[in-house]
Amino acid sequence: IVKRDASKLLRDWISRPKWKGERLALSGITDPYQPIEAKLKITRQILQLLVQTHHCVTMITKNALVARDIDLLSELATQNLTGIALSITTLDSELARSMEPRTSSPEARLRTVKQLSEAGIPVHVNLAPIIPGLTEHEIPQLVQAAADHGATSVGMQLVRLPGAVTEVFSAWLENKFPDRQAKI
């Protein structure tokens, strides 16, 4: 589902007299840089609106495409109106491709951290999800890589599997990584 008129809907929303100007978060649930974003530029349109209205926004993504919008993000950053959280699950490119087939490689994400940081945009690296028995051993290297590439902060989150997702995810782990002892 694509909301092609998202920037218009947002403009209408933040133009309401009752709007108090709270910080927006792009990607609470769905990454704002899905593959289709390269073509449709909906997130870019939203950022253009936020620059025009001097509105604060935080973004969470796993996609290096965020670097395309450095011009807009740096403009927001000069006014302390933005910060980017880039999620990195592993430094192992093969494992990353297996776990997150439609996202940018770990190398591309780290390059993006550096690009954003060098443009004056605060970058938080989110180590997520940490999967016990599969990725937790990488935490020190991930933290070091984030620091080396200019991240201003690092946080982590263990994998969270609500309800029936636990069974599906556990079966996927056993099938995909029979030699690893991932514990969920």
N, C-alpha and C. Protein backbone atom coordinates (compact mmCIF):
# COMPACT_ATOMS: atom_id res chain seq x y z
N ILE A 1 0.86 -1.17 0.00
CA ILE A 1 0.00 0.00 0.00
C ILE A 1 0.90 1.23 0.00
N VAL A 2 0.68 2.10 -0.96
CA VAL A 2 1.48 3.31 -1.07
C VAL A 2 0.58 4.52 -0.88
N LYS A 3 0.97 5.39 0.03
CA LYS A 3 0.21 6.64 0.24
C LYS A 3 0.90 7.73 -0.58
N ARG A 4 0.51 7.82 -1.83
CA ARG A 4 1.15 8.77 -2.74
C ARG A 4 0.94 10.22 -2.31
N ASP A 5 -0.12 10.48 -1.57
CA ASP A 5 -0.41 11.85 -1.14
C ASP A 5 0.00 12.09 0.31
N ALA A 6 0.97 11.34 0.80
CA ALA A 6 1.38 11.42 2.20
C ALA A 6 1.81 12.83 2.60
N SER A 7 2.57 13.52 1.75
CA SER A 7 3.02 14.86 2.13
C SER A 7 1.85 15.84 2.20
N LYS A 8 0.86 15.69 1.33
CA LYS A 8 -0.33 16.55 1.40
C LYS A 8 -1.11 16.25 2.68
N LEU A 9 -1.29 14.97 2.99
CA LEU A 9 -1.99 14.60 4.21
C LEU A 9 -1.27 15.14 5.44
N LEU A 10 0.06 15.05 5.44
CA LEU A 10 0.84 15.58 6.55
C LEU A 10 0.71 17.09 6.65
N ARG A 11 0.77 17.78 5.51
CA ARG A 11 0.61 19.24 5.51
C ARG A 11 -0.74 19.62 6.12
N ASP A 12 -1.79 18.91 5.70
CA ASP A 12 -3.13 19.18 6.25
C ASP A 12 -3.15 18.96 7.76
N TRP A 13 -2.50 17.89 8.20
CA TRP A 13 -2.50 17.55 9.62
C TRP A 13 -1.76 18.59 10.46
N ILE A 14 -0.55 18.95 10.03
CA ILE A 14 0.23 19.89 10.85
C ILE A 14 -0.25 21.34 10.71
N SER A 15 -1.16 21.57 9.76
CA SER A 15 -1.75 22.91 9.61
C SER A 15 -2.95 23.11 10.53
N ARG A 16 -3.40 22.08 11.16
CA ARG A 16 -4.56 22.19 12.06
C ARG A 16 -4.21 23.08 13.25
N PRO A 17 -5.15 23.90 13.66
CA PRO A 17 -4.90 24.78 14.81
C PRO A 17 -4.53 24.02 16.09
N LYS A 18 -5.03 22.81 16.26
CA LYS A 18 -4.76 22.06 17.48
C LYS A 18 -3.40 21.36 17.47
N TRP A 19 -2.71 21.34 16.32
CA TRP A 19 -1.41 20.67 16.24
C TRP A 19 -0.41 21.39 17.11
N LYS A 20 0.28 20.64 17.97
CA LYS A 20 1.21 21.23 18.92
C LYS A 20 2.67 21.13 18.48
N GLY A 21 2.90 20.60 17.29
CA GLY A 21 4.26 20.56 16.77
C GLY A 21 5.15 19.48 17.38
N GLU A 22 4.56 18.38 17.82
CA GLU A 22 5.37 17.30 18.37
C GLU A 22 6.32 16.75 17.31
N ARG A 23 7.42 16.19 17.80
CA ARG A 23 8.39 15.55 16.90
C ARG A 23 7.73 14.39 16.17
N LEU A 24 7.95 14.31 14.88
CA LEU A 24 7.45 13.20 14.09
C LEU A 24 8.50 12.10 14.08
N ALA A 25 8.04 10.88 14.00
CA ALA A 25 8.95 9.74 13.86
C ALA A 25 8.56 8.99 12.60
N LEU A 26 9.47 8.96 11.65
CA LEU A 26 9.23 8.20 10.43
C LEU A 26 9.87 6.84 10.61
N SER A 27 9.03 5.82 10.63
CA SER A 27 9.45 4.44 10.69
C SER A 27 9.19 3.78 12.01
N GLY A 28 8.17 4.17 12.70
CA GLY A 28 7.83 3.43 13.90
C GLY A 28 7.53 1.98 13.58
N ILE A 29 6.94 1.74 12.43
CA ILE A 29 6.56 0.39 12.03
C ILE A 29 7.19 0.01 10.69
N THR A 30 7.11 0.88 9.70
CA THR A 30 7.58 0.56 8.35
C THR A 30 8.72 1.50 7.96
N ASP A 31 9.78 0.96 7.47
CA ASP A 31 10.95 1.74 7.06
C ASP A 31 10.54 2.79 6.02
N PRO A 32 10.91 4.06 6.22
CA PRO A 32 10.54 5.09 5.25
C PRO A 32 11.33 4.99 3.94
N TYR A 33 12.32 4.12 3.90
CA TYR A 33 13.11 3.95 2.68
C TYR A 33 12.95 2.53 2.13
N GLN A 34 11.71 2.11 1.97
CA GLN A 34 11.42 0.86 1.29
C GLN A 34 11.96 0.95 -0.14
N PRO A 35 12.20 -0.15 -0.82
CA PRO A 35 12.76 -0.09 -2.17
C PRO A 35 11.99 0.82 -3.14
N ILE A 36 10.68 0.89 -3.02
CA ILE A 36 9.87 1.73 -3.93
C ILE A 36 10.15 3.23 -3.73
N GLU A 37 10.71 3.59 -2.58
CA GLU A 37 11.01 4.99 -2.30
C GLU A 37 12.01 5.57 -3.30
N ALA A 38 12.91 4.75 -3.82
CA ALA A 38 13.87 5.23 -4.81
C ALA A 38 13.15 5.82 -6.03
N LYS A 39 12.01 5.25 -6.36
CA LYS A 39 11.24 5.72 -7.51
C LYS A 39 10.22 6.79 -7.14
N LEU A 40 9.45 6.56 -6.08
CA LEU A 40 8.33 7.45 -5.77
C LEU A 40 8.71 8.71 -4.99
N LYS A 41 9.77 8.64 -4.20
CA LYS A 41 10.28 9.79 -3.44
C LYS A 41 9.25 10.40 -2.49
N ILE A 42 8.42 9.57 -1.90
CA ILE A 42 7.41 10.05 -0.95
C ILE A 42 8.07 10.57 0.32
N THR A 43 9.05 9.84 0.84
CA THR A 43 9.75 10.29 2.03
C THR A 43 10.46 11.61 1.76
N ARG A 44 11.04 11.74 0.59
CA ARG A 44 11.70 13.00 0.23
C ARG A 44 10.71 14.16 0.22
N GLN A 45 9.51 13.94 -0.32
CA GLN A 45 8.48 14.98 -0.33
C GLN A 45 8.11 15.38 1.10
N ILE A 46 8.02 14.40 1.97
CA ILE A 46 7.71 14.70 3.37
C ILE A 46 8.83 15.53 3.99
N LEU A 47 10.08 15.15 3.73
CA LEU A 47 11.21 15.92 4.26
C LEU A 47 11.22 17.35 3.71
N GLN A 48 10.88 17.52 2.44
CA GLN A 48 10.81 18.87 1.88
C GLN A 48 9.78 19.71 2.64
N LEU A 49 8.63 19.10 2.94
CA LEU A 49 7.60 19.80 3.72
C LEU A 49 8.13 20.15 5.11
N LEU A 50 8.81 19.24 5.75
CA LEU A 50 9.32 19.49 7.09
C LEU A 50 10.38 20.58 7.09
N VAL A 51 11.18 20.65 6.05
CA VAL A 51 12.15 21.75 5.93
C VAL A 51 11.40 23.08 5.79
N GLN A 52 10.39 23.11 4.93
CA GLN A 52 9.60 24.34 4.71
C GLN A 52 8.92 24.82 5.98
N THR A 53 8.46 23.87 6.79
CA THR A 53 7.70 24.22 8.00
C THR A 53 8.55 24.23 9.26
N HIS A 54 9.84 23.98 9.12
CA HIS A 54 10.77 23.93 10.27
C HIS A 54 10.24 22.98 11.34
N HIS A 55 9.91 21.78 10.91
CA HIS A 55 9.32 20.80 11.80
C HIS A 55 10.32 19.70 12.13
N CYS A 56 10.33 19.26 13.39
CA CYS A 56 11.30 18.24 13.80
C CYS A 56 10.84 16.83 13.45
N VAL A 57 11.83 16.01 13.11
CA VAL A 57 11.56 14.63 12.71
C VAL A 57 12.74 13.74 13.08
N THR A 58 12.41 12.55 13.52
CA THR A 58 13.40 11.51 13.74
C THR A 58 13.10 10.40 12.75
N MET A 59 14.12 9.81 12.19
CA MET A 59 13.92 8.74 11.22
C MET A 59 14.68 7.50 11.64
N ILE A 60 14.05 6.35 11.41
CA ILE A 60 14.67 5.05 11.68
C ILE A 60 14.64 4.28 10.38
N THR A 61 15.81 3.77 9.96
CA THR A 61 15.87 3.05 8.69
C THR A 61 16.96 2.00 8.72
N LYS A 62 16.87 1.08 7.78
CA LYS A 62 17.93 0.09 7.54
C LYS A 62 18.48 0.29 6.14
N ASN A 63 18.11 1.38 5.49
CA ASN A 63 18.42 1.54 4.08
C ASN A 63 19.37 2.71 3.84
N ALA A 64 20.40 2.46 3.08
CA ALA A 64 21.38 3.50 2.74
C ALA A 64 20.79 4.59 1.86
N LEU A 65 19.59 4.38 1.33
CA LEU A 65 18.95 5.39 0.50
C LEU A 65 18.73 6.70 1.26
N VAL A 66 18.74 6.66 2.58
CA VAL A 66 18.60 7.88 3.36
C VAL A 66 19.66 8.91 2.97
N ALA A 67 20.81 8.45 2.50
CA ALA A 67 21.88 9.37 2.09
C ALA A 67 21.46 10.25 0.92
N ARG A 68 20.52 9.80 0.12
CA ARG A 68 20.00 10.61 -0.99
C ARG A 68 19.44 11.94 -0.48
N ASP A 69 18.93 11.93 0.74
CA ASP A 69 18.25 13.11 1.28
C ASP A 69 19.13 13.92 2.24
N ILE A 70 20.44 13.75 2.13
CA ILE A 70 21.36 14.49 3.02
C ILE A 70 21.15 15.99 2.91
N ASP A 71 20.85 16.50 1.72
CA ASP A 71 20.66 17.94 1.57
C ASP A 71 19.54 18.44 2.49
N LEU A 72 18.43 17.74 2.53
CA LEU A 72 17.29 18.14 3.36
C LEU A 72 17.56 17.86 4.84
N LEU A 73 18.12 16.70 5.12
CA LEU A 73 18.40 16.34 6.50
C LEU A 73 19.44 17.27 7.14
N SER A 74 20.43 17.68 6.38
CA SER A 74 21.44 18.59 6.96
C SER A 74 20.83 19.96 7.21
N GLU A 75 19.89 20.36 6.37
CA GLU A 75 19.20 21.63 6.62
C GLU A 75 18.40 21.56 7.92
N LEU A 76 17.73 20.45 8.15
CA LEU A 76 17.00 20.26 9.40
C LEU A 76 17.97 20.17 10.58
N ALA A 77 19.09 19.50 10.37
CA ALA A 77 20.07 19.33 11.45
C ALA A 77 20.68 20.65 11.90
N THR A 78 20.86 21.59 10.98
CA THR A 78 21.42 22.89 11.38
C THR A 78 20.50 23.63 12.34
N GLN A 79 19.23 23.22 12.37
CA GLN A 79 18.25 23.83 13.29
C GLN A 79 17.91 22.89 14.45
N ASN A 80 18.72 21.83 14.62
CA ASN A 80 18.48 20.82 15.65
C ASN A 80 17.10 20.19 15.53
N LEU A 81 16.67 19.93 14.31
CA LEU A 81 15.33 19.41 14.07
C LEU A 81 15.32 17.95 13.60
N THR A 82 16.47 17.30 13.55
CA THR A 82 16.46 15.91 13.10
C THR A 82 17.57 15.09 13.71
N GLY A 83 17.38 13.82 13.64
CA GLY A 83 18.37 12.81 14.00
C GLY A 83 17.96 11.54 13.27
N ILE A 84 18.94 10.77 12.89
CA ILE A 84 18.67 9.54 12.14
C ILE A 84 19.14 8.35 12.98
N ALA A 85 18.33 7.32 13.02
CA ALA A 85 18.74 6.06 13.62
C ALA A 85 18.86 5.05 12.49
N LEU A 86 20.04 4.52 12.33
CA LEU A 86 20.29 3.50 11.31
C LEU A 86 20.47 2.16 12.02
N SER A 87 19.63 1.21 11.68
CA SER A 87 19.71 -0.11 12.31
C SER A 87 20.70 -1.00 11.58
N ILE A 88 21.54 -1.64 12.36
CA ILE A 88 22.50 -2.60 11.81
C ILE A 88 22.40 -3.86 12.66
N THR A 89 22.12 -4.97 12.03
CA THR A 89 21.90 -6.22 12.74
C THR A 89 23.17 -7.03 12.91
N THR A 90 24.03 -6.98 11.90
CA THR A 90 25.24 -7.81 11.87
C THR A 90 26.25 -7.17 10.93
N LEU A 91 27.51 -7.51 11.10
CA LEU A 91 28.54 -7.08 10.15
C LEU A 91 28.77 -8.15 9.08
N ASP A 92 28.18 -9.30 9.25
CA ASP A 92 28.31 -10.42 8.33
C ASP A 92 27.35 -10.21 7.15
N SER A 93 27.90 -9.86 6.00
CA SER A 93 27.06 -9.55 4.83
C SER A 93 26.17 -10.71 4.41
N GLU A 94 26.71 -11.92 4.48
CA GLU A 94 25.92 -13.09 4.10
C GLU A 94 24.75 -13.30 5.06
N LEU A 95 25.02 -13.19 6.33
CA LEU A 95 23.97 -13.33 7.34
C LEU A 95 22.93 -12.22 7.18
N ALA A 96 23.40 -11.00 6.96
CA ALA A 96 22.48 -9.87 6.76
C ALA A 96 21.57 -10.11 5.57
N ARG A 97 22.12 -10.56 4.46
CA ARG A 97 21.32 -10.80 3.25
C ARG A 97 20.28 -11.88 3.51
N SER A 98 20.64 -12.86 4.31
CA SER A 98 19.71 -13.94 4.63
C SER A 98 18.60 -13.46 5.56
N MET A 99 18.97 -12.64 6.54
CA MET A 99 17.99 -12.16 7.52
C MET A 99 17.15 -11.01 6.99
N GLU A 100 17.75 -10.14 6.21
CA GLU A 100 17.09 -8.91 5.74
C GLU A 100 17.34 -8.73 4.25
N PRO A 101 16.68 -9.54 3.43
CA PRO A 101 17.02 -9.57 2.00
C PRO A 101 16.75 -8.29 1.22
N ARG A 102 15.92 -7.41 1.70
CA ARG A 102 15.60 -6.19 0.94
C ARG A 102 16.19 -4.93 1.56
N THR A 103 17.20 -5.10 2.38
CA THR A 103 17.82 -3.93 3.00
C THR A 103 19.25 -3.76 2.49
N SER A 104 19.82 -2.64 2.82
CA SER A 104 21.20 -2.35 2.43
C SER A 104 22.17 -3.25 3.20
N SER A 105 23.30 -3.51 2.60
CA SER A 105 24.33 -4.33 3.25
C SER A 105 24.87 -3.60 4.48
N PRO A 106 25.48 -4.34 5.40
CA PRO A 106 26.09 -3.68 6.56
C PRO A 106 27.14 -2.64 6.15
N GLU A 107 27.91 -2.96 5.11
CA GLU A 107 28.94 -2.01 4.63
C GLU A 107 28.30 -0.72 4.13
N ALA A 108 27.22 -0.85 3.39
CA ALA A 108 26.52 0.34 2.88
C ALA A 108 25.92 1.16 4.02
N ARG A 109 25.40 0.49 5.02
CA ARG A 109 24.82 1.22 6.17
C ARG A 109 25.91 1.98 6.92
N LEU A 110 27.08 1.34 7.11
CA LEU A 110 28.17 2.03 7.81
C LEU A 110 28.68 3.22 6.99
N ARG A 111 28.77 3.05 5.68
CA ARG A 111 29.15 4.20 4.82
C ARG A 111 28.14 5.33 4.99
N THR A 112 26.87 4.97 5.10
CA THR A 112 25.82 5.96 5.26
C THR A 112 25.93 6.67 6.60
N VAL A 113 26.26 5.93 7.65
CA VAL A 113 26.49 6.55 8.96
C VAL A 113 27.56 7.62 8.82
N LYS A 114 28.63 7.28 8.12
CA LYS A 114 29.75 8.22 7.93
C LYS A 114 29.30 9.44 7.12
N GLN A 115 28.58 9.21 6.02
CA GLN A 115 28.11 10.32 5.19
C GLN A 115 27.20 11.27 5.98
N LEU A 116 26.27 10.70 6.71
CA LEU A 116 25.34 11.52 7.49
C LEU A 116 26.10 12.30 8.55
N SER A 117 26.98 11.61 9.26
CA SER A 117 27.77 12.25 10.31
C SER A 117 28.62 13.39 9.76
N GLU A 118 29.27 13.13 8.63
CA GLU A 118 30.11 14.18 8.03
C GLU A 118 29.29 15.37 7.54
N ALA A 119 28.01 15.17 7.29
CA ALA A 119 27.12 16.25 6.87
C ALA A 119 26.51 16.99 8.07
N GLY A 120 26.93 16.60 9.28
CA GLY A 120 26.45 17.29 10.48
C GLY A 120 25.11 16.78 11.00
N ILE A 121 24.71 15.62 10.55
CA ILE A 121 23.43 15.03 10.97
C ILE A 121 23.71 14.04 12.10
N PRO A 122 23.09 14.23 13.26
CA PRO A 122 23.30 13.27 14.35
C PRO A 122 22.81 11.88 13.94
N VAL A 123 23.66 10.88 14.15
CA VAL A 123 23.32 9.51 13.75
C VAL A 123 23.44 8.58 14.95
N HIS A 124 22.36 7.90 15.22
CA HIS A 124 22.31 6.86 16.25
C HIS A 124 22.34 5.53 15.52
N VAL A 125 23.15 4.60 15.97
CA VAL A 125 23.13 3.26 15.39
C VAL A 125 22.39 2.35 16.35
N ASN A 126 21.39 1.69 15.81
CA ASN A 126 20.54 0.80 16.56
C ASN A 126 20.94 -0.64 16.23
N LEU A 127 21.49 -1.36 17.17
CA LEU A 127 21.84 -2.75 16.96
C LEU A 127 20.57 -3.56 17.21
N ALA A 128 19.88 -3.85 16.12
CA ALA A 128 18.57 -4.48 16.30
C ALA A 128 18.16 -5.25 15.06
N PRO A 129 17.60 -6.41 15.27
CA PRO A 129 17.51 -7.06 16.57
C PRO A 129 18.77 -7.87 16.88
N ILE A 130 19.11 -7.93 18.14
CA ILE A 130 20.17 -8.82 18.60
C ILE A 130 19.50 -10.18 18.80
N ILE A 131 20.04 -11.20 18.17
CA ILE A 131 19.46 -12.54 18.27
C ILE A 131 20.44 -13.43 19.04
N PRO A 132 20.08 -13.80 20.27
CA PRO A 132 20.98 -14.63 21.08
C PRO A 132 21.36 -15.91 20.33
N GLY A 133 22.66 -16.20 20.33
CA GLY A 133 23.16 -17.39 19.65
C GLY A 133 23.44 -17.17 18.18
N LEU A 134 23.05 -16.03 17.65
CA LEU A 134 23.26 -15.76 16.23
C LEU A 134 24.05 -14.48 16.00
N THR A 135 23.70 -13.40 16.71
CA THR A 135 24.38 -12.13 16.46
C THR A 135 24.95 -11.45 17.70
N GLU A 136 24.63 -11.94 18.90
CA GLU A 136 25.05 -11.22 20.10
C GLU A 136 26.57 -11.15 20.25
N HIS A 137 27.30 -12.11 19.70
CA HIS A 137 28.76 -12.09 19.80
C HIS A 137 29.38 -10.92 19.04
N GLU A 138 28.61 -10.30 18.15
CA GLU A 138 29.12 -9.18 17.35
C GLU A 138 28.96 -7.82 18.01
N ILE A 139 28.31 -7.75 19.16
CA ILE A 139 28.01 -6.46 19.78
C ILE A 139 29.26 -5.57 19.90
N PRO A 140 30.38 -6.05 20.46
CA PRO A 140 31.56 -5.16 20.57
C PRO A 140 32.04 -4.63 19.22
N GLN A 141 32.07 -5.49 18.20
CA GLN A 141 32.53 -5.05 16.88
C GLN A 141 31.54 -4.07 16.25
N LEU A 142 30.25 -4.30 16.45
CA LEU A 142 29.24 -3.39 15.91
C LEU A 142 29.35 -2.00 16.56
N VAL A 143 29.53 -1.99 17.87
CA VAL A 143 29.68 -0.71 18.58
C VAL A 143 30.92 0.02 18.08
N GLN A 144 32.02 -0.70 17.94
CA GLN A 144 33.26 -0.08 17.46
C GLN A 144 33.09 0.46 16.03
N ALA A 145 32.46 -0.32 15.18
CA ALA A 145 32.25 0.12 13.79
C ALA A 145 31.36 1.37 13.75
N ALA A 146 30.34 1.40 14.58
CA ALA A 146 29.46 2.58 14.63
C ALA A 146 30.27 3.81 15.06
N ALA A 147 31.07 3.66 16.10
CA ALA A 147 31.89 4.78 16.58
C ALA A 147 32.89 5.22 15.52
N ASP A 148 33.53 4.26 14.87
CA ASP A 148 34.52 4.56 13.84
C ASP A 148 33.92 5.31 12.66
N HIS A 149 32.64 5.14 12.43
CA HIS A 149 31.97 5.79 11.29
C HIS A 149 31.22 7.06 11.69
N GLY A 150 31.35 7.48 12.95
CA GLY A 150 30.81 8.78 13.35
C GLY A 150 29.47 8.78 14.06
N ALA A 151 28.99 7.62 14.47
CA ALA A 151 27.72 7.59 15.20
C ALA A 151 27.86 8.38 16.50
N THR A 152 26.82 9.12 16.85
CA THR A 152 26.83 9.90 18.09
C THR A 152 26.36 9.07 19.28
N SER A 153 25.66 7.96 18.99
CA SER A 153 25.21 7.07 20.05
C SER A 153 24.89 5.70 19.45
N VAL A 154 24.83 4.71 20.33
CA VAL A 154 24.51 3.34 19.94
C VAL A 154 23.57 2.76 20.99
N GLY A 155 22.59 2.02 20.53
CA GLY A 155 21.70 1.30 21.43
C GLY A 155 21.43 -0.06 20.84
N MET A 156 20.79 -0.91 21.61
CA MET A 156 20.50 -2.24 21.09
C MET A 156 19.17 -2.72 21.61
N GLN A 157 18.62 -3.67 20.86
CA GLN A 157 17.35 -4.26 21.25
C GLN A 157 17.38 -5.74 20.92
N LEU A 158 17.04 -6.55 21.90
CA LEU A 158 16.91 -7.98 21.66
C LEU A 158 15.72 -8.23 20.77
N VAL A 159 15.78 -9.31 20.01
CA VAL A 159 14.66 -9.68 19.16
C VAL A 159 13.42 -9.83 20.04
N ARG A 160 12.31 -9.32 19.56
CA ARG A 160 11.03 -9.40 20.27
C ARG A 160 10.06 -10.14 19.37
N LEU A 161 9.49 -11.19 19.89
CA LEU A 161 8.63 -12.05 19.08
C LEU A 161 7.27 -12.23 19.77
N PRO A 162 6.34 -11.36 19.47
CA PRO A 162 5.03 -11.47 20.10
C PRO A 162 4.19 -12.61 19.52
N GLY A 163 3.44 -13.26 20.39
CA GLY A 163 2.47 -14.27 19.98
C GLY A 163 3.03 -15.38 19.11
N ALA A 164 2.33 -15.66 18.03
CA ALA A 164 2.67 -16.77 17.12
C ALA A 164 3.96 -16.53 16.35
N VAL A 165 4.49 -15.33 16.37
CA VAL A 165 5.72 -15.03 15.64
C VAL A 165 6.88 -15.85 16.17
N THR A 166 6.88 -16.16 17.47
CA THR A 166 7.96 -16.94 18.07
C THR A 166 8.13 -18.28 17.36
N GLU A 167 7.03 -18.97 17.15
CA GLU A 167 7.09 -20.29 16.51
C GLU A 167 7.58 -20.18 15.06
N VAL A 168 7.09 -19.22 14.33
CA VAL A 168 7.49 -19.03 12.93
C VAL A 168 8.97 -18.66 12.85
N PHE A 169 9.40 -17.72 13.70
CA PHE A 169 10.78 -17.27 13.68
C PHE A 169 11.73 -18.39 14.11
N SER A 170 11.36 -19.12 15.14
CA SER A 170 12.19 -20.23 15.61
C SER A 170 12.36 -21.29 14.52
N ALA A 171 11.28 -21.60 13.82
CA ALA A 171 11.35 -22.58 12.72
C ALA A 171 12.26 -22.06 11.61
N TRP A 172 12.17 -20.78 11.30
CA TRP A 172 13.03 -20.18 10.27
C TRP A 172 14.50 -20.29 10.69
N LEU A 173 14.79 -19.97 11.97
CA LEU A 173 16.17 -20.06 12.46
C LEU A 173 16.71 -21.47 12.34
N GLU A 174 15.93 -22.44 12.78
CA GLU A 174 16.37 -23.84 12.74
C GLU A 174 16.61 -24.30 11.31
N ASN A 175 15.75 -23.87 10.41
CA ASN A 175 15.88 -24.25 9.00
C ASN A 175 17.06 -23.55 8.34
N LYS A 176 17.20 -22.27 8.58
CA LYS A 176 18.21 -21.46 7.91
C LYS A 176 19.61 -21.64 8.50
N PHE A 177 19.68 -21.84 9.81
CA PHE A 177 20.96 -21.92 10.50
C PHE A 177 21.02 -23.15 11.40
N PRO A 178 20.96 -24.34 10.84
CA PRO A 178 20.93 -25.55 11.66
C PRO A 178 22.20 -25.75 12.50
N ASP A 179 23.32 -25.16 12.07
CA ASP A 179 24.57 -25.34 12.78
C ASP A 179 24.76 -24.32 13.90
N ARG A 180 23.90 -23.33 13.98
CA ARG A 180 24.02 -22.30 15.02
C ARG A 180 23.07 -22.64 16.16
N GLN A 181 23.39 -22.17 17.32
CA GLN A 181 22.55 -22.46 18.47
C GLN A 181 21.83 -21.21 18.93
N ALA A 182 21.04 -20.65 18.03
CA ALA A 182 20.26 -19.47 18.38
C ALA A 182 19.22 -19.85 19.42
N LYS A 183 19.03 -18.98 20.39
CA LYS A 183 18.08 -19.25 21.47
C LYS A 183 17.05 -18.14 21.51
N ILE A 184 15.82 -18.54 21.32
CA ILE A 184 14.72 -17.57 21.34
C ILE A 184 13.78 -17.93 22.47
